[in-house]
mmCIF file of C-alpha atoms in Angstrom:
data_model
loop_
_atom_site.group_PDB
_atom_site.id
_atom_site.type_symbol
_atom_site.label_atom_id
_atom_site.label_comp_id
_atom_site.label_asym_id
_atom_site.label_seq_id
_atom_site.Cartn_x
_atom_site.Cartn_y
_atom_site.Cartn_z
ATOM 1 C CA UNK A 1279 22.662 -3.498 7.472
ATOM 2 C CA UNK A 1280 20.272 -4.866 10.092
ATOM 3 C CA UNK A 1281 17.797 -7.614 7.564
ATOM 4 C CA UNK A 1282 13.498 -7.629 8.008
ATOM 5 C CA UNK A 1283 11.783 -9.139 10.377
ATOM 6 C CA UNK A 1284 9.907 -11.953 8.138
ATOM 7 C CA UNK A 1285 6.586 -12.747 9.076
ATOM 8 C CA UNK A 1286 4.757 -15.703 6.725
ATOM 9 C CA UNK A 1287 1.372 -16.098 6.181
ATOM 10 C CA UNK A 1288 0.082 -19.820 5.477
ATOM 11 C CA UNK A 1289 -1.760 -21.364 2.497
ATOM 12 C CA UNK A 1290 -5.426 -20.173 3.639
ATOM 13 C CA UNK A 1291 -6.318 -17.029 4.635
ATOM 14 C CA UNK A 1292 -4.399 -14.747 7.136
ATOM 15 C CA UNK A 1293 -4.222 -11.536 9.249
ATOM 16 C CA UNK A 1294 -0.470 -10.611 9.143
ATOM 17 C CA UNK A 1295 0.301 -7.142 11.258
ATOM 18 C CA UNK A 1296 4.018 -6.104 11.293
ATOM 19 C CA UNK A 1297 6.589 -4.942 14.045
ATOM 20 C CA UNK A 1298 7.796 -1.250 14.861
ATOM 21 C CA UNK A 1299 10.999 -2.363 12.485
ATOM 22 C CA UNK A 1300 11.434 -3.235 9.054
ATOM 23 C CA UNK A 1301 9.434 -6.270 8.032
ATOM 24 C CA UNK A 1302 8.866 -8.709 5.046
ATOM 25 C CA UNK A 1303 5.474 -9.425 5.124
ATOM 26 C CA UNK A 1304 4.180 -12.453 2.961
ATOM 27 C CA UNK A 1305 0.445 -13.671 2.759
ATOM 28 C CA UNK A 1306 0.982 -16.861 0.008
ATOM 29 C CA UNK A 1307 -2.474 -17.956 -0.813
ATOM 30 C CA UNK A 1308 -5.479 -17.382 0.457
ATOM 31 C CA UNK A 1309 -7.376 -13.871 1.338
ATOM 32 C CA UNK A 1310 -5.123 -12.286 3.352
ATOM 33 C CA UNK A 1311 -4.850 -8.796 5.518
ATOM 34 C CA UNK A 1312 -1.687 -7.778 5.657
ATOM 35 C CA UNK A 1313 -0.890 -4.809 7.499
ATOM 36 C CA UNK A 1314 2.561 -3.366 8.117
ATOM 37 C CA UNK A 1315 3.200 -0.672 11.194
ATOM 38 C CA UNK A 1316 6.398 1.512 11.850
ATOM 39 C CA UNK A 1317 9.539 0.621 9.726
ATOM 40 C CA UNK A 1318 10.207 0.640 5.878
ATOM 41 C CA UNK A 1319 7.756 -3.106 5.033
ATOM 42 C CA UNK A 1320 7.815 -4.998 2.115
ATOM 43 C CA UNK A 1321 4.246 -6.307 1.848
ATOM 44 C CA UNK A 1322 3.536 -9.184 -0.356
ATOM 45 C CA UNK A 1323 -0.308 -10.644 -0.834
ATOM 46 C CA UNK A 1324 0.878 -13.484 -3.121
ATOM 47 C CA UNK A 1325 -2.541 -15.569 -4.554
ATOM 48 C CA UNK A 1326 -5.898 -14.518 -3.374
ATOM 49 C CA UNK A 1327 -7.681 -11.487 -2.560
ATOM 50 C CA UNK A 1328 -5.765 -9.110 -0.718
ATOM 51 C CA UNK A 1329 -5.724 -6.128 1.122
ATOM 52 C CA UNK A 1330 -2.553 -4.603 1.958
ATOM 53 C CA UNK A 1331 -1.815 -1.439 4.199
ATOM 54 C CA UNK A 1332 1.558 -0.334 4.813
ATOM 55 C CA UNK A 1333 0.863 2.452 7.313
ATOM 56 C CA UNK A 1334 4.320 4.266 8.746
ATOM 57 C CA UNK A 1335 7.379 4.432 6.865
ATOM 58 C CA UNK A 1336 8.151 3.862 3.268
ATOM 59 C CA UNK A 1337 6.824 1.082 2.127
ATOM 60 C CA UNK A 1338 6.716 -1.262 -0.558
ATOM 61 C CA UNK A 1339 2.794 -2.944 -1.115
ATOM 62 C CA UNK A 1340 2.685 -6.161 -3.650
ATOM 63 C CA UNK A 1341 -1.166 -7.076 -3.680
ATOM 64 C CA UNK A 1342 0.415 -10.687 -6.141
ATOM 65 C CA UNK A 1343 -2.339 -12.543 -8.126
ATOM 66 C CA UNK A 1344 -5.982 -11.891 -7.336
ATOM 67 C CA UNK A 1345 -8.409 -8.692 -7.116
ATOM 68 C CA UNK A 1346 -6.284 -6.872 -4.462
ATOM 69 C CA UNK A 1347 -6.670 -3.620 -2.189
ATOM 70 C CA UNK A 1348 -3.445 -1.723 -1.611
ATOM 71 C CA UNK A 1349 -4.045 1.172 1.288
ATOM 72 C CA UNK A 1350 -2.464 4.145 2.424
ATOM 73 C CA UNK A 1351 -3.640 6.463 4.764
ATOM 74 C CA UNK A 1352 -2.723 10.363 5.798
ATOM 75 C CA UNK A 1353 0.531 10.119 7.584
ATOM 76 C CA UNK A 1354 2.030 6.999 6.004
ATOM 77 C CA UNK A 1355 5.002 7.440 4.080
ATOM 78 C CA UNK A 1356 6.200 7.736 0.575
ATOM 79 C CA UNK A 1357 5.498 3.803 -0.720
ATOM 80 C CA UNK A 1358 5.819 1.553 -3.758
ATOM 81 C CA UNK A 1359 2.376 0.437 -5.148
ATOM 82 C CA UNK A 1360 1.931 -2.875 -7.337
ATOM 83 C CA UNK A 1361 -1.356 -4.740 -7.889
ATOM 84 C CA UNK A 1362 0.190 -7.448 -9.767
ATOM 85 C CA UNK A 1363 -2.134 -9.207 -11.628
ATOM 86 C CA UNK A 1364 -5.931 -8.912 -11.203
ATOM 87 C CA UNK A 1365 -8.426 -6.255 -10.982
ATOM 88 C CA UNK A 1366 -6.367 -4.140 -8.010
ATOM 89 C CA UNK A 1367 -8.081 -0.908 -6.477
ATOM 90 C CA UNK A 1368 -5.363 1.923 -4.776
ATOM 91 C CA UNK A 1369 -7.630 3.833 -2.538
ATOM 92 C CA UNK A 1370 -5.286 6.726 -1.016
ATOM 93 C CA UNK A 1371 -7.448 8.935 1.893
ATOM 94 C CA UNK A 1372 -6.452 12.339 2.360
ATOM 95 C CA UNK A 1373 -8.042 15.472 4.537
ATOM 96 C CA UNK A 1374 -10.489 18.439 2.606
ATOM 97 C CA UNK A 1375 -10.072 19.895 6.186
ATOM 98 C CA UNK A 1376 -6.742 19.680 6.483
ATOM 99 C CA UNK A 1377 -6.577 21.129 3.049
ATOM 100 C CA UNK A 1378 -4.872 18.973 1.070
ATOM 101 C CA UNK A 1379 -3.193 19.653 -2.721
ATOM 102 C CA UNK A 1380 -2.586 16.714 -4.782
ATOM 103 C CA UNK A 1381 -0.434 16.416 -7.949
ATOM 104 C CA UNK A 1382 -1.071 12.707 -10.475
ATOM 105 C CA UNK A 1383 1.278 12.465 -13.414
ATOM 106 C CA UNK A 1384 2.539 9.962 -15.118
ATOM 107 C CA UNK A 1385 6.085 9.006 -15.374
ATOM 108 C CA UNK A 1386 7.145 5.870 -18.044
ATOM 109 C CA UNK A 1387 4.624 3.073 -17.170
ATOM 110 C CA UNK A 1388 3.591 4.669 -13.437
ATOM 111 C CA UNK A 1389 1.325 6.834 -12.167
ATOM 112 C CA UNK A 1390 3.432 9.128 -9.473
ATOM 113 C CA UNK A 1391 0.792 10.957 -6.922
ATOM 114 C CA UNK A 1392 2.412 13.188 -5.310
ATOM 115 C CA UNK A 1393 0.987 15.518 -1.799
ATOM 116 C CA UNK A 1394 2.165 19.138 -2.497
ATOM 117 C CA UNK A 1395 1.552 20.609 0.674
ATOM 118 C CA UNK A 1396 1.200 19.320 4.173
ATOM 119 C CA UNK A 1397 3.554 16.838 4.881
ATOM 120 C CA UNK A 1398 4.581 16.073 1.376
ATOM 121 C CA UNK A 1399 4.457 12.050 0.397
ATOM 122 C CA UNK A 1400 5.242 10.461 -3.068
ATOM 123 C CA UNK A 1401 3.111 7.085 -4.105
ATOM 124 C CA UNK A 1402 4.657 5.279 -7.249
ATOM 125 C CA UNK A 1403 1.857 2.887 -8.650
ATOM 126 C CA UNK A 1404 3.150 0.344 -11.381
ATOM 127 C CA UNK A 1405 0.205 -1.793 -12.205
ATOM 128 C CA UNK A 1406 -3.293 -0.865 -10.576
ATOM 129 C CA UNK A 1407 -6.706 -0.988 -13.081
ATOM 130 C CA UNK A 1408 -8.625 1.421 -10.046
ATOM 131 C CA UNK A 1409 -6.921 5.142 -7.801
ATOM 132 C CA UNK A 1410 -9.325 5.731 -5.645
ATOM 133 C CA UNK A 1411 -8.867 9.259 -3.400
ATOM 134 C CA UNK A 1412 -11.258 9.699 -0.788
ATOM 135 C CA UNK A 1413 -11.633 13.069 1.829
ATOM 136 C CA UNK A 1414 -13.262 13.161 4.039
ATOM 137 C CA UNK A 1415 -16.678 12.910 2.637
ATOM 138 C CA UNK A 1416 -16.277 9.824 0.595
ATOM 139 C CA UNK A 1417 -14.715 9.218 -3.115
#
């Protein structure tokens, strides 16, 4: 099993972009941007006010203490959403254009949203206080 690249934010705040491979992402303190790119990423924002993207792959987003952002875009994978603790918004952009069907259930203590058509995706939130969908005219 080939391990993550890690990539390590410092105590203040950072702009952390991953590698075309599997990454461990970390921001520690501080408000950080943490962005991962092709791969399956583990994104962490640890303390502070984060905002988190995973982008390609399937991805697991950690926005840690603080009032935290966690983003996915059309085309990103099927991911693993946790705010943590804080007031945490998932904002989740899809396509009117493009058509797009969406299915949000809940399953135990997680919302599961779910694309039906399309390119199907699956996003498990644990702990967010805000979902957020937006086409592409706005929320």
């Amino acid at each position: 099993m080939v391990q993550p690249n890690t990539i390590t934010g410092t105590n203040g705040s950072d702009n952390l972009k991953g590698t075309d491979n599997n990454d461990l992402i970390l921001g520690l303190r501080g408000a950080d941007v943490l962005e991962g790119r092709l791969g399956d990423d583990t994104l962490d924002g640890g303390k502070g006010n984060d905002s988190v993207e995973g982008n390609k792959g399937n991805d697991t987003m950690i926005g840690g203490e603080g009032n935290d952002t966690l983003e996915w875009e059309d085309g990103d994978g099927s991911d693993r959403i946790s705010g943590d603790t804080g007031q945490d918004v998932v904002e989740v952009e899809g396509s009117i254009a493009q058509g797009d069907d969406f299915l949000l259930k809940q399953s135990g203590h997680n919302a599961i949203f779910d694309r039906l058509n399309l390119v199907p995706f699956k996003l498990t939130v644990d702990t967010s206080e805000t979902f957020e969908v937006e086409g592409e005219w706005g929320r």
